[in-house]
Tab-separated table of C-alpha atoms in Angstrom:
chain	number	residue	atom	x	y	z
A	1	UNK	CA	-1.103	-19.175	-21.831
A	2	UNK	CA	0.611	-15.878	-20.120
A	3	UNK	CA	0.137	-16.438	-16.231
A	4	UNK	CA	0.231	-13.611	-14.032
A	5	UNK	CA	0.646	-13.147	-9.721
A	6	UNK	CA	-0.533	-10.151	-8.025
A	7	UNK	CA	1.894	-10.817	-4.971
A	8	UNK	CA	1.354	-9.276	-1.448
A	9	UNK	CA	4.461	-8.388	-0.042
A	10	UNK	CA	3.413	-7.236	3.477
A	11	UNK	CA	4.021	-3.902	4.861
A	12	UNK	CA	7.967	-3.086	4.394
A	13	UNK	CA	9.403	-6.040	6.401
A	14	UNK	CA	10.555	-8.924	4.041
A	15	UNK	CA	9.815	-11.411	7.424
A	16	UNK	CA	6.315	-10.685	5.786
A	17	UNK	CA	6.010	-12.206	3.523
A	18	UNK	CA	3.756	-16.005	3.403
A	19	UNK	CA	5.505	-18.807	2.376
A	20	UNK	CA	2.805	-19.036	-0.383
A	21	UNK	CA	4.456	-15.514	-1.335
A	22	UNK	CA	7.371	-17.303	-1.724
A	23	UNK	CA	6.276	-20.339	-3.318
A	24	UNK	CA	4.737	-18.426	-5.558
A	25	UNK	CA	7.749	-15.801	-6.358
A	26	UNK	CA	9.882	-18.844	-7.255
A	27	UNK	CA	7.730	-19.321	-10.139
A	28	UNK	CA	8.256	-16.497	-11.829
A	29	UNK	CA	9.758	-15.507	-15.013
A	30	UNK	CA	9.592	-11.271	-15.077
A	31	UNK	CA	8.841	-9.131	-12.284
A	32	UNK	CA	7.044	-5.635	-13.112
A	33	UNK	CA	7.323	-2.698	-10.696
A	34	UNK	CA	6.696	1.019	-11.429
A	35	UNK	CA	9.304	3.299	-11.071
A	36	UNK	CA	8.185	6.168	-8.711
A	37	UNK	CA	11.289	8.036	-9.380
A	38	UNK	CA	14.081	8.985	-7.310
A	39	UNK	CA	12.329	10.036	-4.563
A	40	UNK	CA	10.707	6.748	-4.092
A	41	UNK	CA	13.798	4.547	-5.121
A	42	UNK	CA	13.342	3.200	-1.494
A	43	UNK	CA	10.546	1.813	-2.883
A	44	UNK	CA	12.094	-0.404	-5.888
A	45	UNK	CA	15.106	-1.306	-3.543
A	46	UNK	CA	13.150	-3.065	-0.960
A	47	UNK	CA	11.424	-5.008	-3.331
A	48	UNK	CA	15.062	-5.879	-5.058
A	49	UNK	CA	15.730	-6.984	-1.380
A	50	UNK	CA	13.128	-9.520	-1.161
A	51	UNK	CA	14.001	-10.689	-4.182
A	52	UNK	CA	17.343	-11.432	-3.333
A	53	UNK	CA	16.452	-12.828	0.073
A	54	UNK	CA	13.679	-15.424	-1.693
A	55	UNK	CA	14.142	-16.275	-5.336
A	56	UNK	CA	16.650	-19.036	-5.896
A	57	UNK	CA	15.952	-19.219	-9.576
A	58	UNK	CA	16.998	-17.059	-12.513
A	59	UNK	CA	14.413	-13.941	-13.024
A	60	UNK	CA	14.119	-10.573	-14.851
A	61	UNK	CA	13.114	-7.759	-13.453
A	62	UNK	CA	11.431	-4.831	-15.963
A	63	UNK	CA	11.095	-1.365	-14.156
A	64	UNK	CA	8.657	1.314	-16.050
A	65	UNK	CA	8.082	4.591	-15.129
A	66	UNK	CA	4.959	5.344	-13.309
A	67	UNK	CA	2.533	7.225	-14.828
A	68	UNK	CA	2.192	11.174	-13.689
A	69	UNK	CA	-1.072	11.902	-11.330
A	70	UNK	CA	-2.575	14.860	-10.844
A	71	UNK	CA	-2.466	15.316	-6.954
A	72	UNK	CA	-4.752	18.533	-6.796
A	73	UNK	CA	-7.808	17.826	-9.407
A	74	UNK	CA	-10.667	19.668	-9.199
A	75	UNK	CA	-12.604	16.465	-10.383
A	76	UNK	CA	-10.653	13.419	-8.119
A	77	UNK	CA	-12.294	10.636	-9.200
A	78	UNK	CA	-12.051	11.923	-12.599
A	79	UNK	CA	-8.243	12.520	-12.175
A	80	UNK	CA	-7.723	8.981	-10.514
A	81	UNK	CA	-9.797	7.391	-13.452
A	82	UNK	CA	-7.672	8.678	-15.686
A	83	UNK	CA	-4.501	7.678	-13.836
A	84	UNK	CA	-5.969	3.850	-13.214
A	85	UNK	CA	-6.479	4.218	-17.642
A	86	UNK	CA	-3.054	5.140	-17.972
A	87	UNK	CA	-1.488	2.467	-15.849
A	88	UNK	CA	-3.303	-0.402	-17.818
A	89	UNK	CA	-2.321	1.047	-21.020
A	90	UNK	CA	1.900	0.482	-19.006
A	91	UNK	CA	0.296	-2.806	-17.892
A	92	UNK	CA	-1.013	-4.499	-21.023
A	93	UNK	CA	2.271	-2.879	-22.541
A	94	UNK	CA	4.505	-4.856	-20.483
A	95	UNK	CA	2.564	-7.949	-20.759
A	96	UNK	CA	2.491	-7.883	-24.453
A	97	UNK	CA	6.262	-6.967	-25.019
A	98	UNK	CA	7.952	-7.915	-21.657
A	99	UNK	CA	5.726	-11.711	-21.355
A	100	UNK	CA	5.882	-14.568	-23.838
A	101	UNK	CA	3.469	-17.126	-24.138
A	102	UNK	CA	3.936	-19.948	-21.695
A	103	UNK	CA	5.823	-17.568	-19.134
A	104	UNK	CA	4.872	-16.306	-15.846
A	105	UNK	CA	4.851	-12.610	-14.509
A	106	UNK	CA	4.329	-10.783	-11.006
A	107	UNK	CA	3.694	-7.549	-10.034
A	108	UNK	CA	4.969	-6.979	-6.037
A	109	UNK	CA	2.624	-5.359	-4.024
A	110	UNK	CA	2.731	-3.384	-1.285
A	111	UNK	CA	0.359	-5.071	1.999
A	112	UNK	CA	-1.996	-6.736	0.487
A	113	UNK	CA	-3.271	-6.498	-3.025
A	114	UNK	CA	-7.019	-6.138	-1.360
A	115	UNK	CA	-6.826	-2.928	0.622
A	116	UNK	CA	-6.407	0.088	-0.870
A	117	UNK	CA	-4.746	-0.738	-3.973
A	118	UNK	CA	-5.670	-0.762	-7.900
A	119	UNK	CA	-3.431	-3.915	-9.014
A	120	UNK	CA	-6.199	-6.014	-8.993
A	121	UNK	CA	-9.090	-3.685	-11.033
A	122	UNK	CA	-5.939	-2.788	-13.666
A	123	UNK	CA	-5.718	-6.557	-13.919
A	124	UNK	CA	-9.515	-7.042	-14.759
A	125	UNK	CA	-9.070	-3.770	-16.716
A	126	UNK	CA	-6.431	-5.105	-19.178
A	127	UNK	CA	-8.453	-8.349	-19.598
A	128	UNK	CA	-11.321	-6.434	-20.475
A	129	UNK	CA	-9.604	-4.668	-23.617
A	130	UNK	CA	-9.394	-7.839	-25.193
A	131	UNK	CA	-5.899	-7.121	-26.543
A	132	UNK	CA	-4.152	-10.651	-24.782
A	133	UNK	CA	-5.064	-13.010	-22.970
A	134	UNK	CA	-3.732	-14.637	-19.429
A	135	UNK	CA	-4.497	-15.927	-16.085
A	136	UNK	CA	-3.729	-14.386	-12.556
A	137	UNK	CA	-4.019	-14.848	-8.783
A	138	UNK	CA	-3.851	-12.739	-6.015
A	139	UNK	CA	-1.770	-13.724	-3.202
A	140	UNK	CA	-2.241	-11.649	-0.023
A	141	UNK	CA	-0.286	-10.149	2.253
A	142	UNK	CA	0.371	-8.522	5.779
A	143	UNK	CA	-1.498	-5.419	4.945
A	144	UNK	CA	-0.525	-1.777	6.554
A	145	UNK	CA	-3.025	-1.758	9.455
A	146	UNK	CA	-1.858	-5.502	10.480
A	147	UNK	CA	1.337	-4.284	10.760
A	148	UNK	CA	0.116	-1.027	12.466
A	149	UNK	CA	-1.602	-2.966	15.146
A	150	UNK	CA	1.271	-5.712	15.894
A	151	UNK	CA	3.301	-2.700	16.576
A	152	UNK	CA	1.492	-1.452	18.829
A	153	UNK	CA	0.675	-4.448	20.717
A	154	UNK	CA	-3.325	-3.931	20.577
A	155	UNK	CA	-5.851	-5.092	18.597
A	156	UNK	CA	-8.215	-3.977	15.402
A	157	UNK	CA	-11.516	-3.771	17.336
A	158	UNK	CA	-12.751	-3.663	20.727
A	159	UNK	CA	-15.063	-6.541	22.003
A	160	UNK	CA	-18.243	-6.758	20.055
A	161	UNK	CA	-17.627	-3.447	18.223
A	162	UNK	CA	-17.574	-2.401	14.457
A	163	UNK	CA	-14.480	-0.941	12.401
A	164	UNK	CA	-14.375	1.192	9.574
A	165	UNK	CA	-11.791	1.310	6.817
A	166	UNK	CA	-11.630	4.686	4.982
A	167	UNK	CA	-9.780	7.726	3.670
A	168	UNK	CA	-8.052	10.646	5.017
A	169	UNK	CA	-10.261	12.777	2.250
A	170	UNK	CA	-13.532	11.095	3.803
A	171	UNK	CA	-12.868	11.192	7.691
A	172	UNK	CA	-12.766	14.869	6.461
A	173	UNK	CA	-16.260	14.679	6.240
A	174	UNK	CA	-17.066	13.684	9.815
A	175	UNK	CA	-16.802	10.646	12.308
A	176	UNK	CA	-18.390	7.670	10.750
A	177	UNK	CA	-21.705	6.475	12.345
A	178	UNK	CA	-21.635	3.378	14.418
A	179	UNK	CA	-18.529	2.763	14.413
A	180	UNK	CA	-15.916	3.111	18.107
A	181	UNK	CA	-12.587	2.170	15.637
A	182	UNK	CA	-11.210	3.641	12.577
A	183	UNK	CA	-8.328	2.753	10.105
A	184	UNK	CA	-7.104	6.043	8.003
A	185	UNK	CA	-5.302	5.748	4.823
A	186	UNK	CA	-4.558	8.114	2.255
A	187	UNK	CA	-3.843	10.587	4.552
A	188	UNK	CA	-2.425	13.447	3.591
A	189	UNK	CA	-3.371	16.122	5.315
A	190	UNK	CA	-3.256	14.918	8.954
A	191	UNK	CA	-6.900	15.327	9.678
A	192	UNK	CA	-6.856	13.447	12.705
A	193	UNK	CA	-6.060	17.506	14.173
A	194	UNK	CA	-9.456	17.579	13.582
A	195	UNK	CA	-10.548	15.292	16.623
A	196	UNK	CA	-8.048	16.333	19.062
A	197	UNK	CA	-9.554	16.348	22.360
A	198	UNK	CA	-12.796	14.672	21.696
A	199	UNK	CA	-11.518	11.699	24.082
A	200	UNK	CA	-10.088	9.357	21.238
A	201	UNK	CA	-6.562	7.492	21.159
A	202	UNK	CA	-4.667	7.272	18.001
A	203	UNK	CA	-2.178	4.751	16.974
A	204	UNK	CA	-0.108	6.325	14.401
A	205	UNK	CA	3.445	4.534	12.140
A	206	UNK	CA	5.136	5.198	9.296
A	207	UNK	CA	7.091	3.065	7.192
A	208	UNK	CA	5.905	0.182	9.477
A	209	UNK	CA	8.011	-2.792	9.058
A	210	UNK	CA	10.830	-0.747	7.469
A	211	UNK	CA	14.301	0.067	9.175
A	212	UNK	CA	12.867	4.045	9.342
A	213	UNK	CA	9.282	2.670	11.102
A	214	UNK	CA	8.616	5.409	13.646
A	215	UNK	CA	5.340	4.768	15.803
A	216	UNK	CA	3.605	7.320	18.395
A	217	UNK	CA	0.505	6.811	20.492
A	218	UNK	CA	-1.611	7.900	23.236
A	219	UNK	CA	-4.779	10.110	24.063
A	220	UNK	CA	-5.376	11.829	20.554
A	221	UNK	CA	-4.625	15.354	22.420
A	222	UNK	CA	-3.783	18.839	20.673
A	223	UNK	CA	0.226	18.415	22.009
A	224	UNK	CA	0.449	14.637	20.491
A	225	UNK	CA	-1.726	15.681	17.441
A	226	UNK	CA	1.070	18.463	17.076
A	227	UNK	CA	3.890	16.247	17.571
A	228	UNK	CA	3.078	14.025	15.132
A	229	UNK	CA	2.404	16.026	12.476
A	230	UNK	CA	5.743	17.644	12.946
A	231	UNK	CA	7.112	14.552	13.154
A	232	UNK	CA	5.475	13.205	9.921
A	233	UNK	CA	6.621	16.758	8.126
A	234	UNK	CA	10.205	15.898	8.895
A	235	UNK	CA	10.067	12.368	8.166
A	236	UNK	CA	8.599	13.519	4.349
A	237	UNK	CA	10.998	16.039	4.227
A	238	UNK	CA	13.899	14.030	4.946
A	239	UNK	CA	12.894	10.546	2.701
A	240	UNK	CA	11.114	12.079	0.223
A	241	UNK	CA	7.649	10.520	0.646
A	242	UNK	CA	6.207	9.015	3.455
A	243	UNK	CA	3.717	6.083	3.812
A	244	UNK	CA	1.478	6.142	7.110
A	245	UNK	CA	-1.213	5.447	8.353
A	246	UNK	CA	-3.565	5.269	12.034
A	247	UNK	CA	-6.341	3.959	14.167
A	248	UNK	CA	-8.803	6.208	15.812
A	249	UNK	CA	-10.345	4.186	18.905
A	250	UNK	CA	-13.081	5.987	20.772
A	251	UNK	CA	-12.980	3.440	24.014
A	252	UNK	CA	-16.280	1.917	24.489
């Protein structure tokens, strides 16, 4: 029987990762990771770090290009549907030609393979095709807004209050109800300009737990809201991508 590891990495740093992420990386035969081209060779690199910081035994490593997404659909969940089918299609690929029998593969995530990632449902996806059969676990890892908050020396929620997880795309939509703290991911388009000077405070990083991390914070005003978008805009400009997220905290 194939066996497979969906591995949590943690945020960028490779002091991340769990020493069941370790354990667990020694036992591997063939690691899989999607090429995001050369813009996001950064990307492949770190995880060839880790690799060579934690694996004492002999390993392949098989690199596949990503599939293409459309970034500007007119239908998204259509468009990311049809991404998520054409990375199982690579996945069950690369399990059938890359994964004998009897031998063990891992796919390295970035944070944690819970939050905000598809590793897991193109897992269950490829199982459902009925094309091969294999086992996996999840191992998790120090996710983005763990990281975020360590950084910044404070903490996920305020005393007795609620958080909220969600999207750049649905923040759009308004300030969640009930809720004084809120994680944004997927982020594209900065909308936190879009609650400047309604009394919040924003923790904001990028490439947390990487060499490039930059962090800024403070009363979500219209000058900070400016600076970091500039800042972000020059940090994209000048890797290539970016990865970021924040915290909105309305003080109770």
């Amino acid at each position: 029987m194939r066996k497979l590891y969906a591995i949590g990495i943690g945020a960028g740093d490779p002091e991340h990762l769990t020493v069941q992420a370790i354990d667990r990386l020694n036992r591997v035969d063939v690691f899989f990771v999607l090429d995001k081209g050369a813009e996001k060779a950064d990307l492949v690199r770190l995880r060839q770090e880790i690799l060579d910081r934690f694996v004492t035994r002999p390993y392949r490593m098989v690199l596949v290009a990503d599939p293409p997404r459309d970034r500007t659909p007119d239908d998204y969940r259509a468009a990311v549907a049809d991404w998520h089918a054409a990375r199982a299609a690579v996945y069950e690929r690369l399990i059938l030609s890359e994964l004998p029998d009897g031998s063990t593969g891992a796919f390295l995530v970035w944070g944690d393979p819970s939050l905000y990632d598809s590793t897991i449902a193109l897992i269950e996806a490829v199982l459902a095709r009925g094309n091969v059969e294999f086992e996996y676990e999840v191992i998790p890892g120090i996710s983005s807004i763990s990281a975020l908050v360590a950084r910044h020396r404070t903490t996920m929620n305020q005393i007795g209050r609620s958080v909220q997880l969600t999207t750049g795309r649905r923040l759009a939509s308004g300030w969640p109800s009930g809720v004084d703290d809120v994680f944004v991911l997927l982020d594209a388009h900065t909308t936190f300009d879009r609650f400047a000077s309604e009394g919040l405070h924003i923790y904001w990083g990028a490439y947390v737990g990487t060499p490039d991390e930059i962090l800024l914070s403070g009363p979500l005003t219209p000058a900070l809201a400016t600076q970091i978008r500039s800042v972000r805009a020059e940090a994209r400009e000048r890797h290539g991508w970016i990865m970021d997220t924040y915290l909105l905290r309305r003080p109770a």
